[in-house]
XYZ file of C-alpha atoms in Angstrom:
385
model
C -9.537 -15.633 -25.688
C -10.817 -12.492 -23.310
C -8.889 -13.087 -19.435
C -10.357 -11.706 -16.421
C -8.132 -10.725 -13.329
C -9.058 -9.474 -10.275
C -7.947 -6.796 -7.799
C -8.887 -5.538 -3.983
C -8.310 -3.024 -1.898
C -9.266 -2.270 1.420
C -10.029 0.978 3.336
C -8.045 2.945 6.238
C -10.595 1.228 9.058
C -10.057 -2.376 7.916
C -8.853 -3.870 11.095
C -5.507 -4.829 9.265
C -4.731 -1.787 7.511
C -6.001 -0.354 10.996
C -2.873 -2.470 12.545
C -0.804 -1.163 10.113
C -0.976 2.692 10.254
C -0.328 2.325 14.185
C 2.953 0.459 13.349
C 4.064 3.078 11.022
C 2.717 5.767 13.045
C 5.023 4.861 16.037
C 7.959 4.937 13.413
C 6.779 8.323 12.178
C 7.211 9.284 15.688
C 10.354 7.501 16.643
C 12.093 9.015 13.271
C 10.439 12.238 14.475
C 12.690 11.919 17.428
C 15.722 10.248 16.168
C 16.398 9.647 11.926
C 18.698 6.686 12.434
C 15.653 4.757 15.188
C 15.920 1.550 14.265
C 12.428 0.425 14.650
C 10.204 -3.112 14.241
C 6.912 -2.525 15.414
C 3.775 -4.797 15.684
C 0.323 -4.613 16.254
C -2.600 -6.172 16.930
C -6.347 -5.052 17.344
C -9.334 -6.199 18.612
C -12.633 -5.631 20.559
C -11.784 -2.587 22.479
C -7.895 -2.627 22.419
C -4.869 -2.694 20.747
C -1.629 -4.449 21.663
C 2.003 -3.234 20.705
C 4.628 -5.223 20.843
C 8.683 -5.442 18.617
C 12.398 -3.897 18.790
C 12.498 -0.432 18.844
C 16.333 1.595 19.268
C 15.894 4.737 19.107
C 17.346 8.570 20.995
C 14.079 9.862 22.201
C 11.006 9.305 23.714
C 7.407 8.145 22.458
C 4.205 8.185 24.145
C 3.177 5.004 22.243
C -0.058 5.195 24.389
C -0.680 8.685 23.152
C 0.087 7.995 19.208
C -1.851 5.164 19.153
C -5.368 6.892 20.164
C -4.247 9.720 18.400
C -4.117 7.462 14.928
C -6.922 5.760 15.852
C -8.929 8.960 16.215
C -7.466 9.794 12.610
C -8.838 6.620 11.097
C -12.610 7.836 12.401
C -12.859 5.164 15.618
C -14.531 7.956 17.604
C -17.879 6.124 18.846
C -18.203 3.690 21.596
C -20.913 2.168 19.539
C -18.835 0.057 17.310
C -16.760 -1.822 20.294
C -13.527 0.339 19.559
C -13.230 4.364 19.936
C -9.763 6.196 20.584
C -10.776 7.032 24.176
C -12.068 3.895 26.064
C -9.622 1.468 23.770
C -6.591 0.052 26.176
C -3.176 -0.179 25.105
C -0.871 -2.823 26.049
C 2.743 -2.446 25.218
C 5.515 -4.750 24.917
C 8.389 -2.845 23.500
C 12.090 -4.093 23.562
C 15.381 -2.888 21.909
C 16.725 -4.203 18.385
C 18.985 -7.547 18.861
C 22.732 -6.777 19.434
C 23.239 -9.839 17.112
C 21.016 -7.698 14.199
C 22.450 -4.630 14.667
C 25.575 -5.667 14.572
C 24.974 -6.493 10.780
C 23.548 -3.038 10.200
C 26.339 -0.882 12.175
C 28.455 -1.487 8.927
C 25.544 -0.554 6.877
C 24.932 -3.601 5.500
C 21.088 -5.333 4.878
C 19.049 -5.811 8.294
C 17.973 -8.826 6.986
C 18.157 -11.793 4.369
C 14.846 -11.500 1.480
C 13.839 -11.227 -1.924
C 11.851 -8.106 -2.964
C 10.022 -6.998 -6.356
C 9.665 -4.473 -8.235
C 6.666 -3.824 -10.983
C 5.406 -1.354 -13.599
C 3.496 -1.260 -16.716
C 1.584 1.168 -18.797
C -1.743 0.506 -18.029
C -2.373 3.565 -16.204
C -0.599 6.974 -16.102
C 0.351 5.944 -12.906
C 2.475 2.742 -14.173
C 0.499 0.497 -12.445
C -2.034 -2.092 -13.151
C -5.688 -1.204 -13.754
C -7.210 -3.514 -10.986
C -5.495 -2.793 -8.118
C -5.448 1.024 -8.679
C -8.982 1.145 -9.120
C -9.497 -0.429 -5.704
C -7.328 1.513 -4.111
C -9.099 4.914 -5.190
C -12.564 2.522 -4.744
C -11.678 2.661 -1.299
C -10.048 6.004 -0.889
C -13.624 7.615 -1.957
C -15.276 6.188 -0.028
C -13.126 7.605 2.936
C -13.892 10.811 1.355
C -17.568 10.090 0.975
C -18.041 8.928 4.910
C -15.505 11.710 6.640
C -17.266 14.753 4.153
C -21.000 13.061 5.066
C -21.885 12.745 1.017
C -23.241 9.579 2.473
C -24.014 9.681 6.142
C -23.771 7.193 8.438
C -21.281 5.261 6.699
C -18.026 3.454 9.331
C -14.454 3.463 8.583
C -14.409 -0.632 7.306
C -14.496 -1.479 3.893
C -13.316 -3.335 0.967
C -13.182 -2.802 -2.759
C -12.744 -5.486 -5.492
C -12.023 -4.845 -9.409
C -12.359 -7.431 -11.692
C -10.994 -6.290 -15.680
C -10.970 -7.838 -18.564
C -8.148 -7.808 -20.963
C -8.651 -9.146 -25.046
C -6.149 -12.220 -24.251
C -3.457 -13.587 -22.209
C -0.001 -11.483 -23.489
C 1.660 -9.438 -21.435
C 0.584 -6.469 -23.696
C -2.587 -7.253 -23.386
C -4.009 -3.970 -22.936
C -7.410 -3.511 -20.431
C -10.410 -3.234 -22.539
C -13.279 -3.018 -20.109
C -14.106 -3.128 -16.304
C -16.473 -6.519 -16.040
C -17.531 -6.188 -11.959
C -16.976 -4.062 -9.044
C -17.833 -5.199 -5.172
C -17.857 -2.741 -2.480
C -18.477 -3.724 1.284
C -18.899 -0.955 3.131
C -19.281 -0.498 6.762
C -22.344 1.589 8.004
C -24.652 2.393 11.021
C -27.803 0.773 11.903
C -29.903 3.157 10.048
C -28.872 1.441 6.830
C -29.985 -2.235 7.916
C -32.692 -2.121 6.202
C -32.061 0.125 3.217
C -29.419 -2.063 1.694
C -30.817 -0.728 -2.069
C -30.769 3.033 -1.107
C -26.823 2.231 0.048
C -26.356 0.651 -3.193
C -27.772 3.784 -4.995
C -25.375 5.788 -3.011
C -21.921 4.068 -3.673
C -22.718 3.839 -7.251
C -23.172 7.288 -7.223
C -20.684 8.938 -4.520
C -18.444 5.679 -5.045
C -18.231 3.897 -8.709
C -19.059 6.410 -11.259
C -16.984 9.307 -9.811
C -13.380 6.401 -9.281
C -14.173 5.043 -12.999
C -14.616 7.722 -15.186
C -14.530 6.622 -18.835
C -14.259 3.281 -17.553
C -18.174 3.193 -16.207
C -20.403 1.315 -18.065
C -23.649 0.635 -17.250
C -23.657 -2.842 -17.683
C -20.706 -3.227 -14.974
C -21.949 -6.164 -12.507
C -21.983 -4.226 -8.973
C -21.948 -5.955 -5.852
C -22.783 -3.519 -2.297
C -22.397 -5.247 0.514
C -23.729 -8.557 -1.017
C -24.621 -10.108 2.734
C -27.219 -8.595 3.084
C -25.557 -5.693 5.820
C -22.242 -4.598 7.644
C -22.864 -3.224 10.825
C -20.157 -4.758 12.805
C -17.004 -4.504 11.315
C -13.255 -3.188 11.979
C -11.376 -4.740 14.959
C -14.674 -5.508 16.584
C -15.854 -7.802 13.690
C -12.475 -9.072 13.485
C -9.010 -8.774 14.676
C -6.225 -6.861 12.983
C -2.587 -7.940 13.004
C 0.491 -5.664 11.127
C 1.310 -6.740 7.792
C -1.070 -9.192 6.573
C -2.416 -6.950 3.571
C 0.625 -7.119 1.321
C -0.686 -7.675 -1.991
C -3.090 -4.565 -1.126
C -0.207 -2.759 -0.474
C 1.617 -3.340 -3.678
C 0.221 -4.370 -6.940
C -3.012 -6.607 -6.844
C -1.400 -9.877 -7.076
C -0.058 -8.705 -10.766
C 3.373 -8.409 -10.014
C 5.310 -11.221 -7.781
C 6.028 -10.584 -4.016
C 8.776 -11.408 -2.176
C 6.708 -11.734 0.978
C 7.938 -9.297 3.326
C 5.359 -6.879 4.850
C 6.001 -3.034 5.206
C 4.605 -1.593 8.098
C 6.034 -0.853 11.443
C 9.567 -1.175 9.654
C 12.185 1.362 9.767
C 14.276 1.724 6.059
C 17.260 -0.735 7.019
C 15.275 -2.946 7.066
C 15.193 -3.821 2.984
C 12.133 -5.629 3.137
C 10.339 -2.018 2.708
C 12.840 0.221 1.200
C 14.012 -2.460 -1.363
C 10.840 -2.892 -2.270
C 10.217 0.825 -2.707
C 13.779 1.127 -4.671
C 12.512 -2.521 -7.286
C 9.114 -0.229 -8.040
C 11.301 2.992 -8.761
C 13.449 0.961 -10.799
C 10.872 -0.759 -12.905
C 8.687 2.657 -13.087
C 11.500 4.259 -14.274
C 12.383 1.105 -16.922
C 8.962 1.878 -18.242
C 9.253 5.300 -18.594
C 12.217 5.190 -20.767
C 10.167 2.876 -23.307
C 12.703 0.272 -22.928
C 9.863 -2.019 -21.797
C 5.982 -1.738 -21.572
C 6.158 -4.503 -18.153
C 8.810 -4.711 -16.258
C 9.661 -6.412 -13.202
C 12.761 -5.848 -11.029
C 13.499 -8.617 -8.274
C 16.274 -7.535 -5.521
C 18.038 -10.227 -2.710
C 20.217 -9.619 -0.139
C 22.247 -11.218 2.771
C 21.746 -10.177 5.791
C 24.696 -7.362 7.316
C 26.010 -8.197 3.485
C 26.286 -3.880 2.087
C 25.482 -5.434 -2.152
C 22.666 -6.692 -3.268
C 23.241 -11.006 -3.915
C 21.202 -10.413 -7.074
C 19.093 -7.769 -9.608
C 16.988 -9.652 -12.123
C 14.781 -7.634 -14.577
C 11.924 -9.299 -16.550
C 9.989 -7.577 -19.000
C 7.971 -10.392 -19.828
C 8.920 -10.042 -23.691
C 7.976 -6.358 -23.969
C 11.535 -5.032 -23.701
C 12.984 -3.180 -26.810
C 16.716 -3.812 -26.162
C 18.040 -6.452 -23.998
C 17.533 -7.357 -20.575
C 21.153 -7.861 -20.053
C 21.266 -4.198 -21.357
C 19.237 -2.761 -18.469
C 20.550 -4.947 -15.628
C 23.837 -3.096 -16.485
C 21.998 0.042 -16.725
C 20.654 -0.162 -13.449
C 23.143 -1.532 -11.204
C 25.431 1.196 -13.222
C 22.832 3.973 -12.136
C 21.142 2.828 -9.068
C 22.494 2.643 -5.517
C 21.671 -0.403 -4.579
C 22.553 -0.709 -0.924
C 20.823 -0.074 1.993
C 22.336 2.784 2.521
C 22.254 4.334 -0.781
C 18.683 3.236 -1.342
C 17.664 4.969 2.048
C 19.578 8.400 1.053
C 18.594 8.328 -3.269
C 14.908 8.040 -1.990
C 15.280 9.888 1.128
C 13.475 7.005 3.364
C 14.573 8.526 6.999
C 11.795 11.111 7.024
C 8.408 10.511 8.699
C 6.239 9.192 5.704
C 5.246 6.513 6.200
C 1.706 6.154 7.947
C 0.175 7.718 5.025
C 1.700 4.993 3.021
C -0.350 2.471 5.115
C -3.634 3.355 3.740
C -4.894 3.176 0.051
C -1.763 1.565 -1.325
C 2.138 2.236 -1.102
C 2.564 2.398 -4.973
C 0.816 4.603 -7.882
C 0.387 7.946 -5.722
C 2.169 10.164 -7.788
C 0.105 13.219 -6.787
C 2.195 12.765 -3.295
C 5.556 12.185 -5.178
C 7.437 14.650 -2.025
C 6.627 11.524 0.112
C 6.467 8.710 -2.005
C 9.772 9.856 -3.628
C 10.008 6.151 -5.477
C 6.728 6.951 -7.811
C 9.065 9.879 -9.272
C 10.719 8.913 -13.082
C 14.043 11.346 -13.128
C 16.108 8.324 -14.104
C 14.626 7.429 -17.170
C 16.583 9.726 -19.511
C 19.109 8.252 -17.772
C 18.616 4.825 -18.582
C 17.327 5.289 -21.964
C 20.704 6.855 -22.397
C 22.680 3.870 -21.189
C 21.021 1.718 -23.116
C 21.013 3.335 -26.295
């Protein structure tokens, strides 16, 4: 019996993603000043304003106001008619130093918090990502391109994409058979208010078809701005908060999620760094042909150096025992907070770009997305042979 699975992604101009990008831009600015900066930065955006708060310890000075405005400008909120633009918006700040009780544990190279983190990989795409979320990310990424390049004039930054994929059955090895439904809600100026049919045709030709490629079929169910129009959007249409799109940021609901958000957190926070490591491990397990699907769980206790658990779940697709894979992982990957940071080179200002279009499945940007490399596949294969 066929199975349907749906994932969504949101654009760089979606209010929650605006907040994520501001938080990560501040993190990058602080890491530029001090590679050992401790940063936990949260952002809220609404009509005409951004509020930045958190706990940050940095050896240097960062102009928060300038970072916020430059980020909003780069996203595309440059017109006062959107009721949120980089020049006229208010920027409010409330930032204090990291708690000494937390710093005490991190200073001795322990984890910055307790928690469990998951990584996932499968063979559905060349990026080892589930097809629904990979296509959804590329849809909103394409929306940004056609907006910025003026291919479709009058688009605005806020957008959401959604993809429903049909699978042959409910097994872990079931492959995608076709794309069933595509949804795109894209903000626009008033020139499109009474021309939604024309906008739909533009989205089909310049967004849907280029992204889907061979997956495109004329019988796909399409929904473009299904409410009828989408002029009011961005932080004016909806309040945005850092860390509210954690499923968008990972695997679109396909793999499990430990609950911790990423943006605004320096790499001592295992919510972020251990999730990147778990993805790195899972992807290398699949690339090594040890399994067709792999989910990795890592867990940590605050102030403790070694992980409290390592779990490999291949959902019945493994070619060797999961215990053998776990042993190979523990022997070949450095799973302490320091080991993760050094292995993945996480003290660089690389994070703003992760806050839009997905943290995973970005193989073209491997110098930044180091957790997407498969350079450990051969070592894992030999360890399990």
